[in-house]
Structures are given as C-alpha cells and as structure tokens.
CSV table of C-alpha atoms in Angstrom, one decimal:
chain,number,residue,atom,x,y,z
A,1,MET,CA,10.0,-35.6,22.1
A,2,PRO,CA,8.8,-37.0,25.5
A,3,ALA,CA,5.6,-35.7,27.0
A,4,ILE,CA,6.5,-32.7,29.2
A,5,ASP,CA,6.4,-33.7,32.8
A,6,LEU,CA,6.1,-30.3,34.6
A,7,THR,CA,7.6,-31.6,37.8
A,8,ARG,CA,10.6,-33.0,36.0
A,9,LEU,CA,10.9,-29.8,33.9
A,10,ARG,CA,11.0,-27.6,37.0
A,11,LYS,CA,13.8,-29.8,38.5
A,12,GLN,CA,15.8,-29.7,35.3
A,13,ALA,CA,15.5,-25.9,35.0
A,14,ASN,CA,16.4,-25.4,38.6
A,15,ARG,CA,19.5,-27.5,38.3
A,16,LEU,CA,20.5,-25.7,35.1
A,17,ALA,CA,20.2,-22.3,37.0
A,18,ASP,CA,22.8,-23.6,39.5
A,19,PHE,CA,25.4,-23.2,36.7
A,20,PHE,CA,24.4,-19.5,36.2
A,21,PHE,CA,27.9,-18.3,37.3
A,22,LEU,CA,29.7,-20.9,35.2
A,23,PRO,CA,28.8,-20.1,31.5
A,24,ASP,CA,30.6,-23.0,30.0
A,25,GLU,CA,29.0,-25.6,32.3
A,26,PHE,CA,25.6,-23.8,31.8
A,27,MET,CA,25.9,-24.3,28.1
A,28,LYS,CA,26.8,-27.9,28.4
A,29,HIS,CA,23.8,-28.7,30.6
A,30,LEU,CA,21.5,-26.5,28.4
A,31,ARG,CA,22.4,-28.4,25.3
A,32,GLU,CA,21.6,-31.7,27.1
A,33,MET,CA,18.2,-30.3,28.2
A,34,LEU,CA,17.3,-28.9,24.8
A,35,GLU,CA,18.2,-32.2,23.2
A,36,PHE,CA,16.0,-34.0,25.7
A,37,TYR,CA,13.0,-32.0,24.6
A,38,VAL,CA,13.7,-32.0,20.8
A,39,ASN,CA,10.5,-32.4,18.8
A,40,TYR,CA,11.7,-34.9,16.2
A,41,THR,CA,8.3,-34.8,14.4
A,42,LEU,CA,9.1,-31.2,13.3
A,43,ARG,CA,12.8,-31.4,12.9
A,44,THR,CA,14.0,-30.9,9.3
A,45,VAL,CA,17.3,-32.1,7.7
A,46,GLU,CA,18.9,-28.7,8.1
A,47,ASN,CA,17.4,-28.0,11.6
A,48,VAL,CA,16.9,-24.4,10.7
A,49,ALA,CA,14.0,-22.2,11.9
A,50,PRO,CA,11.6,-21.2,9.1
A,51,GLY,CA,12.4,-17.8,7.7
A,52,SER,CA,15.7,-17.8,9.6
A,53,ASN,CA,19.3,-18.7,9.2
A,54,LEU,CA,19.6,-20.0,12.8
A,55,LYS,CA,19.8,-23.7,13.8
A,56,THR,CA,17.0,-24.7,16.2
A,57,TYR,CA,16.2,-27.6,18.6
A,58,ARG,CA,12.5,-26.9,18.0
A,59,THR,CA,12.0,-26.8,21.7
A,60,PRO,CA,8.5,-26.3,23.0
A,61,PRO,CA,8.0,-22.8,24.4
A,62,ALA,CA,7.1,-24.2,27.8
A,63,VAL,CA,10.7,-25.3,28.2
A,64,LEU,CA,12.3,-21.9,27.5
A,65,THR,CA,9.7,-20.2,29.7
A,66,GLN,CA,10.6,-22.5,32.7
A,67,ILE,CA,14.3,-21.8,32.2
A,68,GLN,CA,13.6,-18.0,32.1
A,69,ASN,CA,11.6,-18.2,35.3
A,70,GLU,CA,14.5,-19.9,37.1
A,71,LEU,CA,17.1,-17.4,35.8
A,72,ARG,CA,15.1,-14.2,36.5
A,73,LEU,CA,16.1,-13.5,40.1
A,74,LYS,CA,19.7,-14.5,39.6
A,75,ALA,CA,20.0,-12.2,36.5
A,76,GLU,CA,18.4,-9.2,38.3
A,77,GLU,CA,20.6,-9.7,41.4
A,78,ASN,CA,23.8,-10.3,39.4
A,79,PRO,CA,23.7,-8.2,36.2
A,80,HIS,CA,27.4,-8.5,35.5
A,81,PHE,CA,27.2,-12.3,35.4
A,82,ALA,CA,23.9,-12.1,33.4
A,83,LEU,CA,25.6,-10.1,30.7
A,84,GLU,CA,28.5,-12.6,30.6
A,85,LEU,CA,26.1,-15.5,30.3
A,86,ALA,CA,24.1,-13.7,27.6
A,87,ASP,CA,27.3,-13.2,25.5
A,88,VAL,CA,28.0,-17.0,25.6
A,89,LEU,CA,24.4,-17.8,24.8
A,90,TRP,CA,24.4,-15.4,21.8
A,91,ASP,CA,27.7,-16.8,20.5
A,92,GLU,CA,26.2,-20.3,20.5
A,93,GLY,CA,24.1,-19.2,17.5
A,94,ALA,CA,20.9,-21.3,18.0
A,95,LEU,CA,17.4,-19.8,18.0
A,96,GLU,CA,16.7,-21.0,21.6
A,97,THR,CA,20.0,-19.7,23.0
A,98,ARG,CA,19.6,-16.3,21.4
A,99,LEU,CA,16.1,-16.0,22.7
A,100,LEU,CA,17.5,-16.7,26.2
A,101,ALA,CA,20.3,-14.2,25.7
A,102,SER,CA,17.6,-11.6,24.7
A,103,TYR,CA,15.7,-12.4,27.8
A,104,LEU,CA,18.7,-12.0,30.1
A,105,LEU,CA,19.4,-8.5,28.6
A,106,GLY,CA,15.9,-7.6,29.7
A,107,ARG,CA,16.6,-8.4,33.3
A,108,ILE,CA,19.7,-6.1,33.4
A,109,PRO,CA,19.2,-2.6,34.9
A,110,PRO,CA,18.9,0.2,32.3
A,111,GLN,CA,21.8,2.0,33.9
A,112,GLU,CA,24.2,-0.7,32.8
A,113,GLU,CA,26.3,1.1,30.2
A,114,ARG,CA,26.9,-2.1,28.2
A,115,LEU,CA,23.2,-2.9,27.7
A,116,LEU,CA,22.5,-0.6,24.7
A,117,PRO,CA,25.6,-1.5,22.7
A,118,ARG,CA,24.6,-5.2,23.0
A,119,VAL,CA,21.1,-4.5,21.8
A,120,THR,CA,22.3,-2.3,19.0
A,121,ALA,CA,25.0,-4.7,17.8
A,122,TRP,CA,22.8,-7.8,18.0
A,123,THR,CA,19.9,-6.2,16.3
A,124,GLN,CA,22.1,-5.3,13.3
A,125,GLN,CA,23.4,-8.9,13.1
A,126,ILE,CA,20.1,-10.8,13.3
A,127,ARG,CA,17.8,-11.9,10.5
A,128,ASP,CA,15.5,-14.1,12.5
A,129,PRO,CA,12.2,-12.2,13.1
A,130,ASN,CA,11.5,-13.8,16.5
A,131,VAL,CA,14.9,-12.9,17.9
A,132,ARG,CA,14.7,-9.4,16.4
A,133,VAL,CA,11.4,-8.8,18.1
A,134,ALA,CA,12.7,-10.2,21.4
A,135,LEU,CA,15.7,-7.8,21.3
A,136,LEU,CA,13.5,-4.8,20.7
A,137,THR,CA,10.8,-5.7,23.3
A,138,THR,CA,12.0,-8.2,25.9
A,139,SER,CA,15.6,-6.9,26.1
A,140,LEU,CA,14.4,-3.4,26.6
A,141,ALA,CA,11.7,-4.3,29.2
A,142,ARG,CA,13.3,-2.7,32.2
A,143,MET,CA,14.4,0.4,30.3
A,144,ARG,CA,10.8,0.9,29.0
A,145,LYS,CA,9.4,0.6,32.5
A,146,GLU,CA,12.0,2.2,34.7
A,147,THR,CA,13.4,5.0,32.5
A,148,PRO,CA,10.8,5.8,29.8
A,149,ASP,CA,12.4,9.1,28.8
A,150,GLN,CA,15.7,7.3,28.1
A,151,PHE,CA,13.7,4.6,26.1
A,152,LEU,CA,12.0,7.3,24.0
A,153,ILE,CA,15.4,8.9,23.2
A,154,LEU,CA,16.5,5.5,21.9
A,155,VAL,CA,13.3,5.1,19.8
A,156,ARG,CA,13.7,8.6,18.5
A,157,GLU,CA,17.1,7.6,17.2
A,158,TYR,CA,15.6,4.6,15.5
A,159,LEU,CA,12.9,6.7,13.9
A,160,HIS,CA,15.2,9.5,12.7
A,161,PRO,CA,14.2,10.8,9.2
A,162,GLU,CA,17.6,10.0,7.8
A,163,ARG,CA,17.6,6.4,9.1
A,164,ALA,CA,14.7,4.8,7.3
A,165,ARG,CA,16.4,1.4,7.5
A,166,SER,CA,16.0,1.4,11.3
A,167,TRP,CA,12.3,2.5,11.3
A,168,ALA,CA,11.0,-1.0,11.7
A,169,ASN,CA,13.1,-1.4,14.8
A,170,GLY,CA,11.7,1.8,16.3
A,171,ILE,CA,8.1,0.7,15.6
A,172,GLN,CA,8.5,-2.8,17.1
A,173,ALA,CA,10.2,-1.3,20.2
A,174,LEU,CA,7.3,1.1,20.7
A,175,ILE,CA,4.5,-1.4,20.5
A,176,PRO,CA,4.8,-2.8,24.1
A,177,MET,CA,4.9,0.8,25.5
A,178,ILE,CA,1.8,1.7,23.6
A,179,ALA,CA,0.0,-1.4,24.9
A,180,ASP,CA,1.0,-0.6,28.5
A,181,SER,CA,-2.1,0.8,30.2
A,182,ASP,CA,0.1,2.5,32.8
A,183,PHE,CA,1.9,4.6,30.2
A,184,GLU,CA,0.1,8.0,29.9
A,185,ASN,CA,2.3,10.1,27.5
A,186,LEU,CA,0.7,8.9,24.3
A,187,PRO,CA,0.9,12.4,22.6
A,188,ALA,CA,4.7,12.0,22.6
A,189,ILE,CA,4.3,8.7,20.7
A,190,PHE,CA,1.9,10.2,18.2
A,191,ASP,CA,4.3,13.0,17.5
A,192,LEU,CA,7.1,10.4,17.0
A,193,VAL,CA,5.3,8.1,14.6
A,194,GLU,CA,3.2,10.6,12.5
A,195,PRO,CA,6.0,11.5,10.1
A,196,VAL,CA,7.1,7.8,9.8
A,197,ILE,CA,3.6,6.7,8.9
A,198,GLU,CA,3.4,9.4,6.2
A,199,ALA,CA,6.8,8.6,4.7
A,200,ALA,CA,7.0,4.8,5.3
A,201,PRO,CA,7.8,2.7,2.3
A,202,SER,CA,5.7,-0.3,1.4
A,203,THR,CA,8.3,-2.7,2.9
A,204,LEU,CA,7.2,-1.5,6.3
A,205,GLN,CA,3.5,-2.3,5.8
A,206,TYR,CA,3.5,-5.3,8.3
A,207,ASP,CA,5.2,-3.1,11.0
A,208,LEU,CA,2.8,-0.3,10.2
A,209,THR,CA,-0.2,-2.6,10.7
A,210,ASP,CA,1.1,-3.7,14.1
A,211,LEU,CA,1.7,0.0,15.1
A,212,ILE,CA,-1.7,1.3,14.0
A,213,VAL,CA,-3.7,-1.5,15.6
A,214,ALA,CA,-1.8,-1.0,18.9
A,215,LEU,CA,-2.4,2.8,18.7
A,216,TYR,CA,-6.1,2.3,18.0
A,217,ARG,CA,-6.5,0.0,21.0
A,218,ALA,CA,-4.8,2.5,23.2
A,219,SER,CA,-6.7,5.6,21.9
A,220,ALA,CA,-9.2,5.3,19.1
A,221,SER,CA,-10.0,9.0,18.8
A,222,GLU,CA,-6.4,10.1,18.6
A,223,THR,CA,-5.5,7.4,16.1
A,224,VAL,CA,-8.4,8.3,13.8
A,225,PHE,CA,-7.6,12.0,14.0
A,226,MET,CA,-3.9,11.4,13.3
A,227,LEU,CA,-4.6,9.2,10.3
A,228,LYS,CA,-7.1,11.6,8.8
A,229,GLN,CA,-4.7,14.4,9.2
A,230,ILE,CA,-1.9,12.4,7.5
A,231,LEU,CA,-4.2,11.4,4.6
A,232,ASN,CA,-5.5,15.0,4.1
A,233,ALA,CA,-2.0,16.5,4.1
A,234,ALA,CA,0.0,13.8,2.4
A,235,LYS,CA,1.9,14.9,-0.7
A,236,ASN,CA,3.1,11.4,-1.5
A,237,PRO,CA,0.2,9.3,-3.1
A,238,MET,CA,1.9,6.1,-1.8
A,239,THR,CA,0.9,7.1,1.7
A,240,ALA,CA,-2.8,6.4,0.9
A,241,VAL,CA,-1.8,3.3,-1.2
A,242,THR,CA,0.1,1.7,1.7
A,243,LEU,CA,-2.6,2.5,4.2
A,244,ARG,CA,-5.2,1.1,1.8
A,245,ARG,CA,-3.3,-2.2,1.5
A,246,ILE,CA,-3.1,-2.7,5.2
A,247,SER,CA,-6.6,-1.4,6.1
A,248,PRO,CA,-8.3,-4.9,6.0
A,249,ASP,CA,-6.3,-5.6,9.2
A,250,PHE,CA,-7.7,-2.5,11.0
A,251,HIS,CA,-10.6,-2.6,13.5
A,252,PRO,CA,-13.9,-2.3,11.5
A,253,PRO,CA,-14.8,1.1,13.1
A,254,LEU,CA,-11.4,2.5,11.9
A,255,GLN,CA,-11.9,1.1,8.4
A,256,LYS,CA,-15.3,2.9,8.3
A,257,GLU,CA,-13.7,6.2,9.5
A,258,LEU,CA,-11.0,6.1,6.8
A,259,ARG,CA,-13.1,4.6,3.9
A,260,ASP,CA,-13.6,7.8,2.0
A,261,LEU,CA,-10.0,9.0,2.3
A,262,LEU,CA,-8.6,5.6,1.2
A,263,ARG,CA,-10.9,5.2,-1.8
A,264,PRO,CA,-8.8,5.0,-5.0
A,265,GLN,CA,-8.9,8.2,-7.0
A,266,PRO,CA,-9.8,7.8,-10.7
A,267,PHE,CA,-6.9,8.2,-13.1
A,268,ILE,CA,-7.7,10.7,-15.8
A,269,VAL,CA,-5.6,10.9,-19.0
A,270,HIS,CA,-5.6,14.2,-20.8
A,271,LYS,CA,-5.2,13.6,-24.6
A,272,PRO,CA,-3.7,16.4,-26.7
A,273,ALA,CA,-6.0,17.9,-29.3
A,274,GLU,CA,-5.7,16.2,-32.7
A,275,PRO,CA,-4.8,18.5,-35.7
A,276,ASP,CA,-7.3,19.0,-38.5
A,277,ASP,CA,-6.8,16.8,-41.5
A,278,PHE,CA,-7.5,19.7,-44.0
A,279,ILE,CA,-5.9,23.1,-43.5
A,280,ASP,CA,-6.8,26.2,-45.6
A,281,GLU,CA,-3.4,28.0,-45.9
A,282,ASN,CA,-5.1,31.2,-47.1
A,283,ALA,CA,-7.5,31.5,-44.2
A,284,PRO,CA,-6.6,34.2,-41.7
A,285,PRO,CA,-5.4,32.9,-38.3
A,286,GLU,CA,-8.3,32.2,-36.0
A,287,GLU,CA,-8.3,34.2,-32.9
A,288,LYS,CA,-9.3,32.1,-29.9
A,289,ALA,CA,-11.1,33.8,-27.1
A,290,GLN,CA,-9.4,33.3,-23.8
A,291,PRO,CA,-11.9,32.0,-21.3
A,292,ALA,CA,-12.1,33.9,-18.1
A,293,ARG,CA,-10.2,32.0,-15.4
A,294,LYS,CA,-12.3,31.1,-12.5
A,295,PRO,CA,-10.7,32.0,-9.2
A,296,ARG,CA,-9.4,28.8,-7.5
A,297,LYS,CA,-11.2,27.9,-4.4
A,298,LYS,CA,-8.8,27.5,-1.5
A,299,LYS,CA,-8.9,23.9,-0.3
A,300,MET,CA,-10.2,23.8,3.3
A,301,ASP,CA,-8.2,21.9,5.9
A,302,ASN,CA,-11.0,20.6,8.1
A,303,SER,CA,-8.7,18.4,10.1
A,304,ARG,CA,-8.2,21.3,12.6
A,305,ILE,CA,-12.0,21.8,13.2
A,306,ILE,CA,-13.3,19.9,16.3
A,307,TYR,CA,-16.9,19.6,17.6
A,308,LEU,CA,-17.3,19.2,21.4
A,309,HIS,CA,-20.7,17.7,22.2
A,310,GLY,CA,-22.8,18.2,25.4
A,311,SER,CA,-23.1,16.1,28.5
A,312,ASP,CA,-26.0,14.0,27.3
A,313,SER,CA,-24.9,13.8,23.7
A,314,ASN,CA,-22.2,12.0,21.6
A,315,SER,CA,-20.4,12.2,18.2
A,316,GLN,CA,-23.5,10.7,16.4
A,317,SER,CA,-25.9,13.4,17.5
A,318,GLY,CA,-27.7,15.6,15.0
A,319,LYS,CA,-25.4,18.6,15.4
A,320,ALA,CA,-22.3,16.4,15.1
A,321,ARG,CA,-23.5,14.8,11.9
A,322,GLN,CA,-24.5,18.1,10.4
A,323,PHE,CA,-21.1,19.6,11.1
A,324,ALA,CA,-19.3,16.4,9.8
A,325,GLU,CA,-21.3,16.6,6.5
A,326,LYS,CA,-20.6,20.3,6.1
A,327,PHE,CA,-16.9,20.0,6.9
A,328,PRO,CA,-15.6,16.6,5.8
A,329,GLY,CA,-12.6,15.4,7.7
A,330,MET,CA,-13.3,17.4,10.8
A,331,VAL,CA,-12.9,15.8,14.2
A,332,THR,CA,-16.0,14.7,16.1
A,333,PRO,CA,-14.8,12.6,19.1
A,334,ASP,CA,-16.8,11.1,21.9
A,335,PHE,CA,-16.2,12.4,25.5
A,336,THR,CA,-17.1,10.5,28.6
A,337,GLY,CA,-16.8,10.9,32.4
A,338,GLU,CA,-16.6,14.0,34.6
A,339,PHE,CA,-15.6,17.4,33.4
A,340,GLU,CA,-12.0,17.0,34.3
A,341,GLU,CA,-11.8,13.6,32.5
A,342,ARG,CA,-13.3,15.1,29.4
A,343,MET,CA,-10.8,18.0,29.5
A,344,ALA,CA,-8.0,15.4,29.7
A,345,GLN,CA,-9.4,13.6,26.7
A,346,LEU,CA,-9.6,16.9,24.8
A,347,LYS,CA,-6.1,17.8,25.6
A,348,LYS,CA,-4.8,14.5,24.2
A,349,ILE,CA,-6.7,14.9,21.0
A,350,ILE,CA,-5.5,18.5,20.4
A,351,GLY,CA,-1.9,17.6,21.3
A,352,ARG,CA,0.5,20.3,20.4
A,353,LYS,CA,-1.1,21.2,17.1
A,354,LYS,CA,-2.1,24.9,16.5
A,355,GLY,CA,-4.8,26.7,14.5
A,356,TRP,CA,-7.8,24.9,15.8
A,357,THR,CA,-11.4,26.0,15.3
A,358,ILE,CA,-13.4,24.7,18.3
A,359,ILE,CA,-17.2,24.3,18.1
A,360,GLY,CA,-18.7,23.6,21.5
A,361,SER,CA,-22.3,22.9,22.4
A,362,SER,CA,-23.7,23.1,26.0
A,363,LEU,CA,-21.1,21.4,28.2
A,364,GLY,CA,-18.8,21.2,25.1
A,365,GLY,CA,-19.0,25.0,25.0
A,366,LEU,CA,-17.6,25.2,28.6
A,367,MET,CA,-14.9,22.7,27.6
A,368,GLY,CA,-13.9,24.9,24.6
A,369,THR,CA,-13.9,28.0,26.7
A,370,VAL,CA,-11.7,26.6,29.5
A,371,PHE,CA,-9.3,25.0,26.9
A,372,THR,CA,-9.0,28.2,24.9
A,373,CYS,CA,-8.3,30.4,28.0
A,374,LYS,CA,-5.6,28.0,29.1
A,375,ASN,CA,-4.1,27.4,25.6
A,376,PRO,CA,-4.9,30.5,23.4
A,377,ASP,CA,-1.9,29.9,21.1
A,378,ARG,CA,-3.6,26.6,19.8
A,379,VAL,CA,-7.0,28.1,19.0
A,380,ARG,CA,-7.8,30.1,15.9
A,381,LYS,CA,-11.5,30.6,16.6
A,382,LEU,CA,-14.1,29.5,19.2
A,383,ILE,CA,-17.8,29.0,18.4
A,384,LEU,CA,-20.1,28.4,21.3
A,385,LEU,CA,-23.6,27.0,20.8
A,386,ALA,CA,-25.8,27.7,23.9
A,387,PRO,CA,-22.7,27.1,26.2
A,388,ALA,CA,-23.2,26.0,29.8
A,389,LEU,CA,-21.3,28.9,31.2
A,390,MET,CA,-23.5,30.4,33.9
A,391,LYS,CA,-25.3,27.5,35.5
A,392,ASP,CA,-23.8,25.9,38.6
A,393,PRO,CA,-21.6,24.0,39.1
A,394,PHE,CA,-20.0,24.9,35.8
A,395,ALA,CA,-19.5,28.6,36.6
A,396,SER,CA,-16.8,27.6,39.1
A,397,PHE,CA,-14.5,26.6,36.2
A,398,LEU,CA,-14.5,30.1,34.8
A,399,ALA,CA,-12.0,31.9,37.1
A,400,LEU,CA,-9.8,32.3,34.0
A,401,GLU,CA,-7.5,35.0,32.5
A,402,PRO,CA,-9.1,36.7,29.5
A,403,VAL,CA,-7.4,36.0,26.2
A,404,SER,CA,-7.6,37.5,22.6
A,405,VAL,CA,-9.3,34.8,20.4
A,406,PRO,CA,-12.2,35.4,18.0
A,407,VAL,CA,-15.4,34.1,19.6
A,408,VAL,CA,-19.0,33.5,18.2
A,409,VAL,CA,-21.7,32.8,20.7
A,410,VAL,CA,-25.1,31.5,19.6
A,411,HIS,CA,-27.9,31.4,22.2
A,412,GLY,CA,-31.1,29.4,22.3
C-alpha cells in the first residue's frame, strides 16, 4: 500500500463522485481506487475480514471517509440516485462497498418509504459485525435526528418481548440516541430497555455492556436506580448472573453501587433426615410437637423510597447515609443547580413509576411538596424534615392545588 497522499486522495475521491449518477461506472472506478490503496501487509489468502464472511480490500479508514465526504451532498440532494447506488454497492458484497452502502442510506430523508425495508432486509442478511452496526447507526442517522418518534417506534419493534432475536439490533440502534446530548426524552428509553435488561439472555451480554455504559454516561442516577430496581424485583436469577459477568466493564462508581446486589448468594443444600438404624417396633408412635410458625415478614421494596437532600447537602450527608442504611436499596440521588433544574432532575428519576415514599429535608422538602401536589398519583407518602416552605423565595412555589396524600412533618 502506498503512503496516503491526502491531496491525491481528495482528487481521486472527487473524480469518483463524478460517477455518482452512473452506478456501473462508479463501481468500476471504486474498485480501481480500493485496489490502489490495498494494504498487502495485512491481506490474507482468502481476503476475508476477521469474524466475517465478506471479502475485503483492507482499505485504510481514511480512504472510505474521504469518499463518504465527497458523496454526502450529492446523496442528500439526490436521494433516488443515492438509493440506486447503495443497491449496487451492497450487491458487490465486499466489506468496503457495504459500509459505503450503509453510509448512503444514512443520507436519505427518513420520509423515503424504501429506506426502512432496505435497512430491515440488509440487517437480516448480514453477519459482519461492523456492517451490522453501520446499518443500525449510520443508516438511521437522519431518522434518529429528524423524526425521533418514528425512530423510537422502529426500536420498539426491535425490542418487542416476542422478538428476542432482534433485541441486539434494538440496543445497537439506541446507543447513538442515548449518547446524543441534545436528546432529552431519556425516560422513554429507560422504559423501553428495562424489561429487556431483566430478561436478556447471556448471548446479549456484550450489547448490554454497551447499553448500560451509554446510559450511565447520559444519566448516572437514573441508570443506578433502574438497575437496582431490576435486581431487587428480578424473578430470574440469571439477571443478576449476567449483570455480574459484565460489571467489570462498568464505571467504578456504578460497580460500587451494585456490589451488594450482585454478590453471589450462597447455595444451601437441604439434606433429608436419615432414618434410625434401630427401630423398636413395639414402641408407641412418637408425637412430634408442631413448632409454632413465625409470621413471615413482608419483604420491603425500598426501591420506591427516595431521599431529597437540602440545598447545601448531597447524597453522602449524614441523613442520607442513615436512611440508606435503614432502607437498603432506596434511592439517594444528588441534585444540583437552581430549584427548577432540581425539579427536572427529580422528574426524570421518578419517571412514570407509582407508589413512591418521598423523604425531603429542607429544600428537598419543598421539592417533595411541589412534586406531590403536581403528581399525587405517583406518591404513596410524603415525609418532610424541617421543610423550607415558608421562607422567601421558596413560598412563591406553593400556589398549588391541595391533594390527598399522607404527610408527616418533622420540625426542628
């Protein structure tokens, strides 16, 4: 492979783009260009990409990137021709040509009715992991940005409970949306993935790792809360096993949060009582006293208890730690910013779940009061510890409608 001369590469890619409207000529010149940049030091006898069944030119990524840059505007302005060229590139069957085909799909408007059938059909055909990811991310780029509701409908189909074989596709498609700092509807994504994480087979552990790491980067508190809730409520022991296997790839703070819940449980074998070696057949039958049954303690679900700290405090304060020790598994998030920002953070954590017990201290008491009055159907009980309700400027937030929710107020 010759050293890449960027000036020459740009000229070659620019000339190649001139054949955009002539797919057969485009393919002829593309093959010549890919052959020119073949890395013979890496080429194997079979010329097949590792872990794939596709032939490959082992072209440096910079070459494909330059070709994509030259094709971008033409594809966006001429979606019909872009789709035609993408079909020809896909049928060529090489790793590089299929990556270019996936890129062209991503420049086509989401309103194009032939876009989704292409993505669906090609995803079902492909084994190569790089092309699969490109189809689920690059090919859906405009749909993800321009019509997010339509995109989430597609992902919901991938993650349907009866279609476990397509869950990996749904997870990979979601990851760029989660990583997008402009996307604000994270609660919708948490609702989508929670049942998948709980029921996912071990074959999905690499996809689950990517998903959980992306979610934690986007919202650490919501991710911790969701995973704790899944582990506390999971009926399938494999849920904890799978999460324990992939936990070394989590961020260290997340590993620490989940350590107790992921710790292996001891396996206890109950042996049947052995019969006596000597039996007196004339002895009267022995009456065994039935021990009084102790009433079973109802297991507390502390995942719906949340502590809201004050303005100068955090989740590591004395009160927060005391509550966390008393109610293992409860939620003790950190809140930052102005009051409205804290309320927005609280709303994301609560989501659409119901039956919450909210414990609010000082400014956290005001937050709990305002949230409860606006969302009484989600709160089971409100406990206020010296709440900041009367002091200006907080009192201005209390022009609220009264609601019927049990409240305990502790002053001092």
